[in-house]
mmCIF file of C-alpha atoms and ligand atoms in Angstrom:
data_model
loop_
_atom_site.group_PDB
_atom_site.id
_atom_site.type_symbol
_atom_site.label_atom_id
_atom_site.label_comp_id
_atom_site.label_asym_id
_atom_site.label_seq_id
_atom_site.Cartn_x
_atom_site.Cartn_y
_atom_site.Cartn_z
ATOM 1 C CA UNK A 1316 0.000 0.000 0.000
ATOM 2 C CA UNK A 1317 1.401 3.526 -0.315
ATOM 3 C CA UNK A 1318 1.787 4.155 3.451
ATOM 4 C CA UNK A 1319 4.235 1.616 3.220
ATOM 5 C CA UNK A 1320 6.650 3.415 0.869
ATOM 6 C CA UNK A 1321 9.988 4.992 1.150
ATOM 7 C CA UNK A 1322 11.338 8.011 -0.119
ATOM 8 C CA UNK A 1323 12.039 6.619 -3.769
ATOM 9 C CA UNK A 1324 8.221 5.786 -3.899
ATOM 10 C CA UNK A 1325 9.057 1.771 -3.604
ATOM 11 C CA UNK A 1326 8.289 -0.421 -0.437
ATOM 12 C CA UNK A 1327 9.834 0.415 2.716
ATOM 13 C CA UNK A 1328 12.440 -2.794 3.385
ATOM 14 C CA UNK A 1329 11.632 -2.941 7.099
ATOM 15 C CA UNK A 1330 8.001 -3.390 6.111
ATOM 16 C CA UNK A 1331 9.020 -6.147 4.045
ATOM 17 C CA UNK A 1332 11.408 -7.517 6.777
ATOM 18 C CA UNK A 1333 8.766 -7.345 9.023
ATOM 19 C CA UNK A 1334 6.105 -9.527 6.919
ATOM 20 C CA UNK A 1335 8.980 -12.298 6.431
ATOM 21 C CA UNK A 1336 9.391 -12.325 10.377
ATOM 22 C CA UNK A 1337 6.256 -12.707 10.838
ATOM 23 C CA UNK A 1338 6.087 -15.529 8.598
ATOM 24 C CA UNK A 1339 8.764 -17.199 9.753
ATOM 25 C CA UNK A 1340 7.574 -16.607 13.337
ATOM 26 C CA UNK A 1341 4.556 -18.615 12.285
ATOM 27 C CA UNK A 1342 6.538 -21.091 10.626
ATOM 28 C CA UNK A 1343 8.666 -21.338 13.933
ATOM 29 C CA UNK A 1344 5.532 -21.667 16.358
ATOM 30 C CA UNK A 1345 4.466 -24.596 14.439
ATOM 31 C CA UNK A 1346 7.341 -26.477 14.646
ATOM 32 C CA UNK A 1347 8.255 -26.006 18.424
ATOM 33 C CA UNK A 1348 4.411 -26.008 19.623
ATOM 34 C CA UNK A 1349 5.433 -22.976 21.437
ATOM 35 C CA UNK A 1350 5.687 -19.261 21.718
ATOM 36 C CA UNK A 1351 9.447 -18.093 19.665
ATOM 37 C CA UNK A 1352 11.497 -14.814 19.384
ATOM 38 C CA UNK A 1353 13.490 -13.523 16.988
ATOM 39 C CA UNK A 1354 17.063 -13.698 18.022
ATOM 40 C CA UNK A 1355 18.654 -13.054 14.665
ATOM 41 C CA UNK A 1356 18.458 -12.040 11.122
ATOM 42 C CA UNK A 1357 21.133 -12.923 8.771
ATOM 43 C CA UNK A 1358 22.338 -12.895 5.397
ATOM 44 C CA UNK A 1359 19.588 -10.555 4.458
ATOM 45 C CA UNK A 1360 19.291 -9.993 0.751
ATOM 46 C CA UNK A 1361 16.857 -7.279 -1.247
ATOM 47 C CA UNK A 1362 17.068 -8.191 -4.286
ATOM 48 C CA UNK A 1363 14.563 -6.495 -6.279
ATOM 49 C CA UNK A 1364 12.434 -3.592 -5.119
ATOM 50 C CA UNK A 1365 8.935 -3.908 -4.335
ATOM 51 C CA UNK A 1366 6.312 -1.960 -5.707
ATOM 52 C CA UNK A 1367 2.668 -0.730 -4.250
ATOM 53 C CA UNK A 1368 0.425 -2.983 -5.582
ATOM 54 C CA UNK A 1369 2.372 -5.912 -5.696
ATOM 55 C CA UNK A 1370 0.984 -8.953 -3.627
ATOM 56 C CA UNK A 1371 3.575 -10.288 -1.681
ATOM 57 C CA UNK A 1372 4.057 -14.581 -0.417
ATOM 58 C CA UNK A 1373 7.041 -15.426 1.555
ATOM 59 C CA UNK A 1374 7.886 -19.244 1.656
ATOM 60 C CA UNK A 1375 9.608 -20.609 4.552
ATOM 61 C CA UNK A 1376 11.945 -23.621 4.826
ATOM 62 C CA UNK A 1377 13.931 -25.197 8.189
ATOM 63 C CA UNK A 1378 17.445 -25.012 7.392
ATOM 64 C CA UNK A 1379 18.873 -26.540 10.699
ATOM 65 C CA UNK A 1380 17.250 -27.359 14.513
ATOM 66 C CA UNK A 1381 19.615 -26.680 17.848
ATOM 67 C CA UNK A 1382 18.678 -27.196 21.220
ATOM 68 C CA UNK A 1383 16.555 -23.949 21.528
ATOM 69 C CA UNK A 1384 16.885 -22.742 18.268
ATOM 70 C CA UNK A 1385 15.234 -22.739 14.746
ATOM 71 C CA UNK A 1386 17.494 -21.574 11.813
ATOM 72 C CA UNK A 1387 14.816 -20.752 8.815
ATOM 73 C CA UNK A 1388 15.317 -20.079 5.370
ATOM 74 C CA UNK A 1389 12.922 -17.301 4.164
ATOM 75 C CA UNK A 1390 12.375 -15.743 1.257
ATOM 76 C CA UNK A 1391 9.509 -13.370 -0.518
ATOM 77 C CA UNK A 1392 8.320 -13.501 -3.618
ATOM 78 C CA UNK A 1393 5.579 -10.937 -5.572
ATOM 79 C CA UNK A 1394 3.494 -11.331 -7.988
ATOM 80 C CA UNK A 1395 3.185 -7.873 -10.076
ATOM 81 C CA UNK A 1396 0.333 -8.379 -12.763
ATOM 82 C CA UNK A 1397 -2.913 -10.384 -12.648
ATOM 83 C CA UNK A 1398 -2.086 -13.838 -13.270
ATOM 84 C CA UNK A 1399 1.686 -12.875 -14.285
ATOM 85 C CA UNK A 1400 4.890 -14.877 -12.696
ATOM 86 C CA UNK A 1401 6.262 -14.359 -9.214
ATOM 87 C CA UNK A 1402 9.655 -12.775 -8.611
ATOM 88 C CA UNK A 1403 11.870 -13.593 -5.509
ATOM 89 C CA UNK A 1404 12.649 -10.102 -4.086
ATOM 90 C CA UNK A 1405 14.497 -10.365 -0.899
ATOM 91 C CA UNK A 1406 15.774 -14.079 1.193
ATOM 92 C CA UNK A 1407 17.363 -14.070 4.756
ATOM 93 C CA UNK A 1408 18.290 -16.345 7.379
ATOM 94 C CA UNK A 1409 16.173 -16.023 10.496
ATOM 95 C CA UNK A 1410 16.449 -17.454 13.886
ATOM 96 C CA UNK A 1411 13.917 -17.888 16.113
ATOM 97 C CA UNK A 1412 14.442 -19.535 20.100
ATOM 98 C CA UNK A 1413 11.268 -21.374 21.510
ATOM 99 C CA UNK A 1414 10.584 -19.823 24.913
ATOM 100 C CA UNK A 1415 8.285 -20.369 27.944
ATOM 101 C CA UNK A 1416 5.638 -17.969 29.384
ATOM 102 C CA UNK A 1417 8.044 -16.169 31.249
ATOM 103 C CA UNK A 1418 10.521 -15.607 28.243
ATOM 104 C CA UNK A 1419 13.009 -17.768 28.571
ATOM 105 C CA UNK A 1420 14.606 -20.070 26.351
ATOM 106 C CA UNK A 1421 13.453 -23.906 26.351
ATOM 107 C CA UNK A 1422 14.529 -26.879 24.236
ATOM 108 C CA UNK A 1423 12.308 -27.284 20.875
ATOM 109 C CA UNK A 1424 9.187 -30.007 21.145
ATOM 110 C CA UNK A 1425 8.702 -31.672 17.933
HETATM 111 C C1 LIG B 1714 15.651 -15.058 22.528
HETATM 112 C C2 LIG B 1714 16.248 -14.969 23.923
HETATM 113 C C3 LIG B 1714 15.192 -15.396 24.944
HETATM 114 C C4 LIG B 1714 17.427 -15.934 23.973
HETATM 115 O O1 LIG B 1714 18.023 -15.784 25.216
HETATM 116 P P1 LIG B 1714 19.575 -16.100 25.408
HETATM 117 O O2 LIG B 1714 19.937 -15.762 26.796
HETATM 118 O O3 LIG B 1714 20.361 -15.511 24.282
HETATM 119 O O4 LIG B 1714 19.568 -17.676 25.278
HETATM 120 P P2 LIG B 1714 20.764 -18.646 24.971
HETATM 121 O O5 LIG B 1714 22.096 -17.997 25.068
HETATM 122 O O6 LIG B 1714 20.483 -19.859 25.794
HETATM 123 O O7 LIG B 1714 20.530 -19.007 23.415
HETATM 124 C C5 LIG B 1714 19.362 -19.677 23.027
HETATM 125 C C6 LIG B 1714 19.557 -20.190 21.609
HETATM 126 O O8 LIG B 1714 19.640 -19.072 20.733
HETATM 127 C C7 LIG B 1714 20.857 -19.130 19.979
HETATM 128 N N1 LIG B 1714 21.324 -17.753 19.786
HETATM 129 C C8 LIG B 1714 21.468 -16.815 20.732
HETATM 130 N N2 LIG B 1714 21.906 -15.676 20.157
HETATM 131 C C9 LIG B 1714 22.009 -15.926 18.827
HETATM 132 C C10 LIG B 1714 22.425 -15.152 17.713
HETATM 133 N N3 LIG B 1714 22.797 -13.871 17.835
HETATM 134 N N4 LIG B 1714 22.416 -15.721 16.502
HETATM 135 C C11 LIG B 1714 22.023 -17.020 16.337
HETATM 136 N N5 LIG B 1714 21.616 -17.803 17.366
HETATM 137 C C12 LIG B 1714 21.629 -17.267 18.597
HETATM 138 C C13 LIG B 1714 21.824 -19.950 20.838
HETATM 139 O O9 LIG B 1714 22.836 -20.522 20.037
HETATM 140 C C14 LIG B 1714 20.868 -20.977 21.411
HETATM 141 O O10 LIG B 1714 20.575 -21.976 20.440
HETATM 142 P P3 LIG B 1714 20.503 -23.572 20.809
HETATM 143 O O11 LIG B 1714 19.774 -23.717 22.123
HETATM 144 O O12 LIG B 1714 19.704 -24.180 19.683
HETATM 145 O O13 LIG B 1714 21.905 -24.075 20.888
HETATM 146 C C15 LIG B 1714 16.748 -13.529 24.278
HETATM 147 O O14 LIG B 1714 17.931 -13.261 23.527
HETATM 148 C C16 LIG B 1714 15.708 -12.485 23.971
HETATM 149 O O15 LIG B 1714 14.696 -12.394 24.656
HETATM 150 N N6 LIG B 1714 15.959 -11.668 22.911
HETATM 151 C C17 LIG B 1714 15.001 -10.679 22.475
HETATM 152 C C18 LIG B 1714 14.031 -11.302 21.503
HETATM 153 C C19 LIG B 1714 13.172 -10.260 20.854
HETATM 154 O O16 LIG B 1714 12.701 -9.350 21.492
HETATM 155 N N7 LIG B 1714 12.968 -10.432 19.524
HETATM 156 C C20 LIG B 1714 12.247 -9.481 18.752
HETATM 157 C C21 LIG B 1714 10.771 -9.671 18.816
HETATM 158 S S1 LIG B 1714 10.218 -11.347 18.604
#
């Protein structure tokens, strides 16, 4: 949407950072069957800009498991015209830790 813009008139990267946490924070929740956090973002790419009106899809894939820890692959991907072929536009390394109710960090349930 235009709110989301930056100054060149394209979409603001930390709104699209933000959508493919929140992805990946889904993604994460799923497999540990319990509340995550973000603990790090790496290897974050932007590849091509994104424009208003584009409808954006990030995919999601588990790259490694620790004790605590989730290491997922994400990338986003738009679709500019009706029916036309989806472009990867940015891909990053997240990590998310499973945690308890009070925050702190507990081993992943699978
Ligand atoms: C997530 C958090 C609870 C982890 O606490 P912590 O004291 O660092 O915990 P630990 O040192 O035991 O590390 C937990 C796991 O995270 C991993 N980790 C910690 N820092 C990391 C980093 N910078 N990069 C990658 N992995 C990291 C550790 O290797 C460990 O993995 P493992 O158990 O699979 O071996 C704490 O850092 C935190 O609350 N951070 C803020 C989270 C936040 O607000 N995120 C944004 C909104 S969701």
């Amino acid at each position: 949407m235009p709110a989301d813009t930056n100054s060149n008139g394209d979409i603001f990267g930390g709104w699209l950072l933000s959508q493919m946490d929140l992805g990946g924070a889904v993604f994460a929740r799923n497999l540990a069957h319990s509340r995550v956090a973000t603990v790090a973002i790496e290897a974050m790419s932007f590849i091509h800009p994104v424009l208003v009106g584009d409808i954006v899809t990030c995919f999601a894939s588990l790259q490694s498991i620790g004790r605590t820890s989730m290491k997922i692959d994400l990338e986003a991907w738009v679709q500019r015209h009706t029916d036309g072929p989806l472009h990867r536009v940015t891909e990053g390394l997240f990590t998310y830790v499973a945690i308890d109710e009070a925050g702190r960090p507990h081993p992943v349930r699978r």
